[in-house]
Amino acid sequence: MRKAWYKKIGPATLIAAAFIGPGTVTVCTLAGVNFGMNLLWALLLSMLATIVLQEMAARLGLITGKGLAEAIRSQLSNSGLRNTALILVFAAIIIGNSAYEAGNISGGVLGLRELIPNTQFSLFGFSLESLVIVIGLVAFILLYFGTYKLLERVLMGLVLVMSLCFLITALLTGPNLLSLFKGLLIPSAPQDSIFTIIALIGTTVVPYNLFLHAALVSEKWQSSSDLTWVRKDTLIAVGVGGLVSMAILLCGAALQGMSVSSAADLGKGLEPLLGGFAKYFIALALFAAGITSAITAPLAAAYVARGCFGWDAGLKDIRFRSVWMIVLFVGVFFALIGSSPIAIIQFAQIANGIVLPLIAIFLLWAVNKKGLLGQFVNTKLQNLLGLLIILICVLLSGRTLYKLITTWLA
């Protein structure tokens, strides 16, 4: 039975590993440092929302053998409405992934700066971060030649080791159990916390993962009888990922009140376990998480574009390559002009949180189409949960946009 279980482990493991990247480490640490355990509820909500939405996406991929974009193409008969919906999805993913890519690259840079200091250089009078260009070039070469699989597995292994260290450290910090359960079960929004709340959701419920999960499930499983395994895979993998995120926040809460501006500062949360090696470990882990995501985010955007526009395109097709190149170049550009990697990472998570409601609406619509899923359409409970998640995301995104607009106009 154990051997059968390992054979059944599927794409949800990759999805969980994808959201435990530099954004998660940075945003969760800052949430703990700035607000203690008060925002644990936002992570719990994010984890539950991820399980619900990823199960819908995975079910769609299993039963239809299609991704979310392909489902939209096949189910909207009105060409004007179909094209409008696909363009909205495409634009949301490109914008969201470009912001995410800037955060991925900045996360890698945040780690490498600790290992390789003094990496600034001047070009045409502008001071630039050479490590941004190095990471961008590495990602470009690996994507172009498609030889990143082994590297991705090695780097993902480092990220998983980092996750284990955070879990152990969270236990070693001995958090106050009353404060922990209060932060977990009683929602609160301390002053100036709204951006952090939406960032916590954005770093966990990643919009492009919904497209990626459906596509990967359709490749691994072909029978509706595998739905039980798909659900177990999603529940366990995302649940563990959510626990890791909470552990990172708890490590940050142990440092509440300090200033965080470097990988060394982020690594202080691991000092109870790793001592003086903490800053070097977190630096290596941030680089690993950053470069891995810098490869997968543009690739996921290209898959979404292929589904939206109905391309019969392989990995080396010029249309496919042009999409990931755009996302990669935009990410490099914003990582170069950004003044602070941590600020860029936070912005990326906020952008993801704002894009999420649109993608979730399309997903909920698709999994209610009997022409697609037959008897496997959403139940009333699943629809209720989906609508509740969308409502919460819309309210949070709306409040975030309002604060951004009022801040800009002030």
GROMACS .gro file of C-alpha atoms in nm:
model
  410
    1MET     CA    1   0.000   0.000   0.000
    2ARG     CA    2   0.287   0.238   0.079
    3LYS     CA    3   0.440   0.181  -0.262
    4ALA     CA    4   0.103   0.248  -0.426
    5TRP     CA    5   0.071   0.576  -0.232
    6TYR     CA    6   0.408   0.703  -0.355
    7LYS     CA    7   0.309   0.619  -0.710
    8LYS     CA    8  -0.010   0.820  -0.665
    9ILE     CA    9   0.165   1.137  -0.543
   10GLY     CA   10   0.083   1.392  -0.807
   11PRO     CA   11   0.101   1.755  -0.919
   12ALA     CA   12  -0.026   1.906  -0.592
   13THR     CA   13   0.321   1.849  -0.445
   14LEU     CA   14   0.465   2.076  -0.712
   15ILE     CA   15   0.185   2.330  -0.655
   16ALA     CA   16   0.261   2.342  -0.280
   17ALA     CA   17   0.635   2.372  -0.344
   18ALA     CA   18   0.562   2.654  -0.590
   19PHE     CA   19   0.390   2.876  -0.333
   20ILE     CA   20   0.662   2.819  -0.071
   21GLY     CA   21   0.899   3.052  -0.253
   22PRO     CA   22   1.083   3.373  -0.164
   23GLY     CA   23   0.751   3.555  -0.149
   24THR     CA   24   0.616   3.322   0.119
   25VAL     CA   25   0.933   3.342   0.327
   26THR     CA   26   0.946   3.721   0.304
   27VAL     CA   27   0.576   3.805   0.347
   28CYS     CA   28   0.514   3.552   0.626
   29THR     CA   29   0.824   3.665   0.814
   30LEU     CA   30   0.722   4.031   0.783
   31ALA     CA   31   0.368   3.946   0.895
   32GLY     CA   32   0.508   3.787   1.210
   33VAL     CA   33   0.760   4.066   1.274
   34ASN     CA   34   0.505   4.346   1.229
   35PHE     CA   35   0.186   4.191   1.366
   36GLY     CA   36   0.290   3.893   1.577
   37MET     CA   37   0.047   3.601   1.554
   38ASN     CA   38  -0.256   3.822   1.479
   39LEU     CA   39  -0.263   3.734   1.107
   40LEU     CA   40  -0.244   3.355   1.140
   41TRP     CA   41  -0.614   3.347   1.051
   42ALA     CA   42  -0.531   3.493   0.707
   43LEU     CA   43  -0.295   3.203   0.640
   44LEU     CA   44  -0.552   2.950   0.760
   45LEU     CA   45  -0.813   3.109   0.532
   46SER     CA   46  -0.563   3.108   0.245
   47MET     CA   47  -0.480   2.741   0.298
   48LEU     CA   48  -0.849   2.640   0.303
   49ALA     CA   49  -0.921   2.855  -0.003
   50THR     CA   50  -0.627   2.698  -0.186
   51ILE     CA   51  -0.750   2.346  -0.109
   52VAL     CA   52  -1.103   2.430  -0.232
   53LEU     CA   53  -0.993   2.607  -0.552
   54GLN     CA   54  -0.711   2.366  -0.640
   55GLU     CA   55  -0.949   2.071  -0.597
   56MET     CA   56  -1.185   2.234  -0.847
   57ALA     CA   57  -0.902   2.296  -1.093
   58ALA     CA   58  -0.766   1.943  -1.052
   59ARG     CA   59  -1.115   1.790  -1.097
   60LEU     CA   60  -1.162   1.994  -1.411
   61GLY     CA   61  -0.831   1.869  -1.550
   62LEU     CA   62  -0.903   1.506  -1.459
   63ILE     CA   63  -1.258   1.480  -1.597
   64THR     CA   64  -1.217   1.693  -1.911
   65GLY     CA   65  -0.850   1.632  -1.992
   66LYS     CA   66  -0.828   2.009  -2.046
   67GLY     CA   67  -0.688   2.310  -1.869
   68LEU     CA   68  -0.899   2.602  -1.746
   69ALA     CA   69  -0.827   2.818  -2.051
   70GLU     CA   70  -0.927   2.536  -2.289
   71ALA     CA   71  -1.248   2.486  -2.090
   72ILE     CA   72  -1.340   2.853  -2.133
   73ARG     CA   73  -1.274   2.828  -2.508
   74SER     CA   74  -1.495   2.523  -2.547
   75GLN     CA   75  -1.788   2.640  -2.334
   76LEU     CA   76  -1.842   2.999  -2.450
   77SER     CA   77  -2.022   2.979  -2.783
   78ASN     CA   78  -2.050   3.355  -2.836
   79SER     CA   79  -1.725   3.455  -3.003
   80GLY     CA   80  -1.724   3.809  -2.864
   81LEU     CA   81  -1.784   3.694  -2.507
   82ARG     CA   82  -1.533   3.409  -2.547
   83ASN     CA   83  -1.260   3.636  -2.679
   84THR     CA   84  -1.325   3.895  -2.409
   85ALA     CA   85  -1.304   3.631  -2.134
   86LEU     CA   86  -0.986   3.477  -2.274
   87ILE     CA   87  -0.819   3.816  -2.316
   88LEU     CA   88  -0.909   3.906  -1.955
   89VAL     CA   89  -0.765   3.575  -1.830
   90PHE     CA   90  -0.454   3.613  -2.044
   91ALA     CA   91  -0.397   3.973  -1.933
   92ALA     CA   92  -0.450   3.886  -1.567
   93ILE     CA   93  -0.202   3.599  -1.582
   94ILE     CA   94   0.059   3.796  -1.777
   95ILE     CA   95   0.036   4.094  -1.541
   96GLY     CA   96   0.025   3.876  -1.230
   97ASN     CA   97   0.309   3.651  -1.343
   98SER     CA   98   0.525   3.946  -1.450
   99ALA     CA   99   0.489   4.096  -1.103
  100TYR     CA  100   0.548   3.753  -0.952
  101GLU     CA  101   0.855   3.709  -1.170
  102ALA     CA  102   1.003   4.035  -1.043
  103GLY     CA  103   0.947   3.903  -0.690
  104ASN     CA  104   1.104   3.567  -0.777
  105ILE     CA  105   1.417   3.728  -0.921
  106SER     CA  106   1.439   3.974  -0.632
  107GLY     CA  107   1.408   3.685  -0.388
  108GLY     CA  108   1.699   3.509  -0.554
  109VAL     CA  109   1.898   3.831  -0.542
  110LEU     CA  110   1.809   3.882  -0.175
  111GLY     CA  111   1.974   3.548  -0.103
  112LEU     CA  112   2.279   3.591  -0.325
  113ARG     CA  113   2.355   3.936  -0.183
  114GLU     CA  114   2.437   3.770   0.147
  115LEU     CA  115   2.673   3.525  -0.025
  116ILE     CA  116   2.818   3.765  -0.285
  117PRO     CA  117   2.827   4.126  -0.158
  118ASN     CA  118   2.908   4.438  -0.364
  119THR     CA  119   2.728   4.338  -0.684
  120GLN     CA  120   2.626   4.684  -0.810
  121PHE     CA  121   2.759   4.816  -1.143
  122SER     CA  122   2.693   5.123  -1.357
  123LEU     CA  123   2.552   5.134  -1.710
  124PHE     CA  124   2.479   5.462  -1.888
  125GLY     CA  125   2.495   5.638  -1.554
  126PHE     CA  126   2.247   5.402  -1.383
  127SER     CA  127   2.343   5.183  -1.088
  128LEU     CA  128   2.223   4.829  -1.157
  129GLU     CA  129   2.217   4.502  -0.965
  130SER     CA  130   2.435   4.253  -1.155
  131LEU     CA  131   2.280   3.955  -0.977
  132VAL     CA  132   1.940   4.040  -1.131
  133ILE     CA  133   2.091   4.007  -1.477
  134VAL     CA  134   2.274   3.686  -1.382
  135ILE     CA  135   1.955   3.521  -1.255
  136GLY     CA  136   1.761   3.646  -1.558
  137LEU     CA  137   2.020   3.503  -1.798
  138VAL     CA  138   2.030   3.168  -1.618
  139ALA     CA  139   1.651   3.142  -1.632
  140PHE     CA  140   1.651   3.240  -2.002
  141ILE     CA  141   1.912   2.979  -2.097
  142LEU     CA  142   1.742   2.700  -1.902
  143LEU     CA  143   1.400   2.786  -2.046
  144TYR     CA  144   1.528   2.823  -2.401
  145PHE     CA  145   1.711   2.492  -2.408
  146GLY     CA  146   1.466   2.314  -2.177
  147THR     CA  147   1.739   2.161  -1.960
  148TYR     CA  148   1.615   2.284  -1.623
  149LYS     CA  149   1.449   1.966  -1.489
  150LEU     CA  150   1.745   1.834  -1.287
  151LEU     CA  151   1.834   2.179  -1.156
  152GLU     CA  152   1.473   2.239  -1.056
  153ARG     CA  153   1.463   1.914  -0.855
  154VAL     CA  154   1.787   1.999  -0.672
  155LEU     CA  155   1.674   2.352  -0.589
  156MET     CA  156   1.329   2.230  -0.486
  157GLY     CA  157   1.504   1.990  -0.249
  158LEU     CA  158   1.674   2.288  -0.084
  159VAL     CA  159   1.339   2.462  -0.048
  160LEU     CA  160   1.191   2.151   0.117
  161VAL     CA  161   1.484   2.135   0.361
  162MET     CA  162   1.427   2.504   0.439
  163SER     CA  163   1.060   2.426   0.509
  164LEU     CA  164   1.155   2.151   0.754
  165CYS     CA  165   1.392   2.390   0.934
  166PHE     CA  166   1.117   2.649   0.975
  167LEU     CA  167   0.878   2.387   1.114
  168ILE     CA  168   1.133   2.270   1.372
  169THR     CA  169   1.230   2.628   1.463
  170ALA     CA  170   0.865   2.726   1.513
  171LEU     CA  171   0.840   2.450   1.775
  172LEU     CA  172   1.167   2.558   1.939
  173THR     CA  173   1.047   2.918   1.980
  174GLY     CA  174   0.773   2.788   2.211
  175PRO     CA  175   0.491   3.021   2.100
  176ASN     CA  176   0.222   3.115   2.350
  177LEU     CA  177  -0.060   2.870   2.275
  178LEU     CA  178  -0.337   3.110   2.377
  179SER     CA  179  -0.205   3.381   2.143
  180LEU     CA  180  -0.154   3.121   1.871
  181PHE     CA  181  -0.514   2.994   1.878
  182LYS     CA  182  -0.647   3.349   1.912
  183GLY     CA  183  -0.455   3.457   1.601
  184LEU     CA  184  -0.562   3.144   1.417
  185LEU     CA  185  -0.934   3.144   1.496
  186ILE     CA  186  -1.029   3.508   1.559
  187PRO     CA  187  -0.992   3.729   1.249
  188SER     CA  188  -0.848   4.073   1.317
  189ALA     CA  189  -0.700   4.350   1.105
  190PRO     CA  190  -0.453   4.558   1.305
  191GLN     CA  191  -0.377   4.907   1.182
  192ASP     CA  192  -0.190   4.913   0.847
  193SER     CA  193  -0.226   4.535   0.805
  194ILE     CA  194  -0.457   4.522   0.498
  195PHE     CA  195  -0.170   4.508   0.247
  196THR     CA  196  -0.008   4.229   0.448
  197ILE     CA  197  -0.336   4.033   0.463
  198ILE     CA  198  -0.386   4.049   0.086
  199ALA     CA  199  -0.017   3.962   0.037
  200LEU     CA  200  -0.056   3.652   0.258
  201ILE     CA  201  -0.348   3.542   0.042
  202GLY     CA  202  -0.159   3.626  -0.278
  203THR     CA  203   0.146   3.423  -0.177
  204THR     CA  204  -0.066   3.113  -0.100
  205VAL     CA  205  -0.354   3.113  -0.349
  206VAL     CA  206  -0.144   3.170  -0.662
  207PRO     CA  207  -0.370   3.229  -0.968
  208TYR     CA  208  -0.145   3.063  -1.226
  209ASN     CA  209  -0.130   2.749  -1.010
  210LEU     CA  210  -0.499   2.692  -1.087
  211PHE     CA  211  -0.417   2.669  -1.458
  212LEU     CA  212  -0.101   2.468  -1.398
  213HIS     CA  213  -0.271   2.216  -1.167
  214ALA     CA  214  -0.549   2.140  -1.417
  215ALA     CA  215  -0.298   2.087  -1.697
  216LEU     CA  216  -0.066   1.864  -1.489
  217VAL     CA  217  -0.353   1.650  -1.356
  218SER     CA  218  -0.483   1.591  -1.709
  219GLU     CA  219  -0.138   1.457  -1.802
  220LYS     CA  220  -0.091   1.230  -1.498
  221TRP     CA  221  -0.439   1.078  -1.459
  222GLN     CA  222  -0.696   0.984  -1.723
  223SER     CA  223  -0.976   0.809  -1.531
  224SER     CA  224  -1.251   0.957  -1.314
  225SER     CA  225  -1.184   0.670  -1.072
  226ASP     CA  226  -0.864   0.851  -0.975
  227LEU     CA  227  -1.058   1.147  -0.833
  228THR     CA  228  -1.012   1.020  -0.476
  229TRP     CA  229  -0.635   1.018  -0.523
  230VAL     CA  230  -0.643   1.364  -0.680
  231ARG     CA  231  -0.830   1.498  -0.378
  232LYS     CA  232  -0.599   1.328  -0.127
  233ASP     CA  233  -0.297   1.460  -0.315
  234THR     CA  234  -0.436   1.815  -0.304
  235LEU     CA  235  -0.546   1.805   0.060
  236ILE     CA  236  -0.219   1.666   0.197
  237ALA     CA  237   0.025   1.867  -0.017
  238VAL     CA  238  -0.150   2.203   0.022
  239GLY     CA  239  -0.216   2.136   0.392
  240VAL     CA  240   0.154   2.074   0.458
  241GLY     CA  241   0.242   2.384   0.256
  242GLY     CA  242   0.004   2.592   0.467
  243LEU     CA  243   0.159   2.460   0.789
  244VAL     CA  244   0.505   2.561   0.664
  245SER     CA  245   0.377   2.913   0.592
  246MET     CA  246   0.236   2.934   0.944
  247ALA     CA  247   0.567   2.812   1.086
  248ILE     CA  248   0.751   3.090   0.900
  249LEU     CA  249   0.510   3.347   1.045
  250LEU     CA  250   0.568   3.207   1.396
  251CYS     CA  251   0.944   3.237   1.348
  252GLY     CA  252   0.891   3.599   1.244
  253ALA     CA  253   0.667   3.662   1.545
  254ALA     CA  254   0.955   3.560   1.770
  255LEU     CA  255   1.144   3.861   1.626
  256GLN     CA  256   0.850   4.103   1.656
  257GLY     CA  257   0.948   4.468   1.634
  258MET     CA  258   1.282   4.432   1.454
  259SER     CA  259   1.363   4.581   1.113
  260VAL     CA  260   1.386   4.336   0.819
  261SER     CA  261   1.576   4.447   0.509
  262SER     CA  262   1.809   4.159   0.414
  263ALA     CA  263   1.841   3.782   0.399
  264ALA     CA  264   2.042   3.795   0.720
  265ASP     CA  265   1.745   3.959   0.894
  266LEU     CA  266   1.506   3.693   0.757
  267GLY     CA  267   1.748   3.424   0.873
  268LYS     CA  268   1.736   3.541   1.235
  269GLY     CA  269   1.414   3.347   1.271
  270LEU     CA  270   1.616   3.028   1.222
  271GLU     CA  271   1.894   3.110   1.470
  272PRO     CA  272   1.740   2.896   1.752
  273LEU     CA  273   1.802   2.593   1.527
  274LEU     CA  274   2.100   2.686   1.307
  275GLY     CA  275   2.287   2.950   1.509
  276GLY     CA  276   2.544   3.150   1.311
  277PHE     CA  277   2.478   2.946   0.996
  278ALA     CA  278   2.117   3.070   0.976
  279LYS     CA  279   2.186   3.369   0.750
  280TYR     CA  280   2.382   3.158   0.502
  281PHE     CA  281   2.119   2.888   0.499
  282ILE     CA  282   1.833   3.132   0.438
  283ALA     CA  283   2.041   3.302   0.168
  284LEU     CA  284   2.090   2.973  -0.017
  285ALA     CA  285   1.725   2.877   0.031
  286LEU     CA  286   1.599   3.213  -0.099
  287PHE     CA  287   1.821   3.176  -0.405
  288ALA     CA  288   1.692   2.823  -0.462
  289ALA     CA  289   1.328   2.928  -0.426
  290GLY     CA  290   1.383   3.236  -0.641
  291ILE     CA  291   1.556   3.071  -0.936
  292THR     CA  292   1.314   2.776  -0.937
  293SER     CA  293   1.013   3.006  -0.949
  294ALA     CA  294   1.186   3.235  -1.200
  295ILE     CA  295   1.180   2.936  -1.435
  296THR     CA  296   0.831   2.801  -1.363
  297ALA     CA  297   0.633   3.128  -1.358
  298PRO     CA  298   0.712   3.231  -1.720
  299LEU     CA  299   0.661   2.872  -1.833
  300ALA     CA  300   0.318   2.860  -1.668
  301ALA     CA  301   0.221   3.186  -1.840
  302ALA     CA  302   0.317   3.036  -2.176
  303TYR     CA  303   0.096   2.732  -2.109
  304VAL     CA  304  -0.193   2.963  -2.022
  305ALA     CA  305  -0.142   3.159  -2.346
  306ARG     CA  306  -0.139   2.836  -2.546
  307GLY     CA  307  -0.473   2.737  -2.395
  308CYS     CA  308  -0.628   3.083  -2.435
  309PHE     CA  309  -0.541   3.117  -2.802
  310GLY     CA  310  -0.575   2.750  -2.899
  311TRP     CA  311  -0.219   2.718  -3.024
  312ASP     CA  312  -0.098   2.376  -3.132
  313ALA     CA  313   0.244   2.475  -3.003
  314GLY     CA  314   0.530   2.282  -2.845
  315LEU     CA  315   0.791   2.416  -2.604
  316LYS     CA  316   1.012   2.537  -2.891
  317ASP     CA  317   0.736   2.711  -3.084
  318ILE     CA  318   0.814   3.082  -3.134
  319ARG     CA  319   0.470   3.186  -2.999
  320PHE     CA  320   0.518   2.977  -2.685
  321ARG     CA  321   0.870   3.111  -2.635
  322SER     CA  322   0.765   3.472  -2.695
  323VAL     CA  323   0.524   3.461  -2.399
  324TRP     CA  324   0.773   3.334  -2.144
  325MET     CA  325   1.035   3.574  -2.279
  326ILE     CA  326   0.801   3.871  -2.223
  327VAL     CA  327   0.723   3.763  -1.866
  328LEU     CA  328   1.091   3.701  -1.791
  329PHE     CA  329   1.208   4.032  -1.940
  330VAL     CA  330   0.938   4.232  -1.762
  331GLY     CA  331   1.032   4.061  -1.435
  332VAL     CA  332   1.400   4.142  -1.486
  333PHE     CA  333   1.317   4.504  -1.573
  334PHE     CA  334   1.111   4.566  -1.260
  335ALA     CA  335   1.363   4.381  -1.043
  336LEU     CA  336   1.633   4.615  -1.182
  337ILE     CA  337   1.448   4.942  -1.127
  338GLY     CA  338   1.302   4.844  -0.790
  339SER     CA  339   1.480   4.997  -0.492
  340SER     CA  340   1.416   4.715  -0.248
  341PRO     CA  341   1.382   4.340  -0.320
  342ILE     CA  342   1.155   4.298  -0.018
  343ALA     CA  343   0.927   4.579  -0.141
  344ILE     CA  344   0.910   4.417  -0.488
  345ILE     CA  345   0.824   4.079  -0.337
  346GLN     CA  346   0.546   4.236  -0.128
  347PHE     CA  347   0.407   4.415  -0.434
  348ALA     CA  348   0.406   4.087  -0.631
  349GLN     CA  349   0.198   3.915  -0.364
  350ILE     CA  350  -0.047   4.209  -0.353
  351ALA     CA  351  -0.082   4.197  -0.735
  352ASN     CA  352  -0.152   3.823  -0.715
  353GLY     CA  353  -0.420   3.881  -0.453
  354ILE     CA  354  -0.592   4.141  -0.671
  355VAL     CA  355  -0.589   3.915  -0.982
  356LEU     CA  356  -0.721   3.614  -0.788
  357PRO     CA  357  -1.096   3.699  -0.779
  358LEU     CA  358  -1.117   3.716  -1.160
  359ILE     CA  359  -0.953   3.377  -1.208
  360ALA     CA  360  -1.159   3.220  -0.928
  361ILE     CA  361  -1.483   3.342  -1.091
  362PHE     CA  362  -1.392   3.176  -1.422
  363LEU     CA  363  -1.297   2.854  -1.241
  364LEU     CA  364  -1.623   2.841  -1.043
  365TRP     CA  365  -1.820   2.898  -1.365
  366ALA     CA  366  -1.633   2.618  -1.546
  367VAL     CA  367  -1.681   2.354  -1.275
  368ASN     CA  368  -2.058   2.414  -1.286
  369LYS     CA  369  -2.089   2.330  -1.657
  370LYS     CA  370  -2.253   1.989  -1.699
  371GLY     CA  371  -2.139   1.988  -2.060
  372LEU     CA  372  -1.784   1.971  -1.925
  373LEU     CA  373  -1.800   1.770  -1.603
  374GLY     CA  374  -2.129   1.580  -1.620
  375GLN     CA  375  -2.201   1.422  -1.282
  376PHE     CA  376  -1.878   1.570  -1.141
  377VAL     CA  377  -1.999   1.930  -1.137
  378ASN     CA  378  -1.980   2.121  -0.808
  379THR     CA  379  -2.210   2.029  -0.523
  380LYS     CA  380  -2.409   2.299  -0.344
  381LEU     CA  381  -2.154   2.298  -0.061
  382GLN     CA  382  -1.863   2.340  -0.303
  383ASN     CA  383  -2.045   2.629  -0.473
  384LEU     CA  384  -2.115   2.792  -0.137
  385LEU     CA  385  -1.748   2.765  -0.037
  386GLY     CA  386  -1.637   2.891  -0.378
  387LEU     CA  387  -1.870   3.192  -0.363
  388LEU     CA  388  -1.758   3.271  -0.007
  389ILE     CA  389  -1.392   3.260  -0.111
  390ILE     CA  390  -1.459   3.487  -0.410
  391LEU     CA  391  -1.656   3.732  -0.194
  392ILE     CA  392  -1.376   3.755   0.063
  393CYS     CA  393  -1.114   3.799  -0.211
  394VAL     CA  394  -1.322   4.069  -0.384
  395LEU     CA  395  -1.371   4.260  -0.057
  396LEU     CA  396  -1.001   4.240   0.032
  397SER     CA  397  -0.890   4.328  -0.321
  398GLY     CA  398  -1.135   4.618  -0.334
  399ARG     CA  399  -1.014   4.753  -0.003
  400THR     CA  400  -0.654   4.718  -0.118
  401LEU     CA  401  -0.722   4.901  -0.445
  402TYR     CA  402  -0.905   5.175  -0.254
  403LYS     CA  403  -0.611   5.225  -0.020
  404LEU     CA  404  -0.366   5.229  -0.312
  405ILE     CA  405  -0.572   5.487  -0.504
  406THR     CA  406  -0.623   5.712  -0.200
  407THR     CA  407  -0.250   5.688  -0.122
  408TRP     CA  408  -0.153   5.787  -0.477
  409LEU     CA  409  -0.400   6.078  -0.481
  410ALA     CA  410  -0.297   6.206  -0.141
   0.00000   0.00000   0.00000
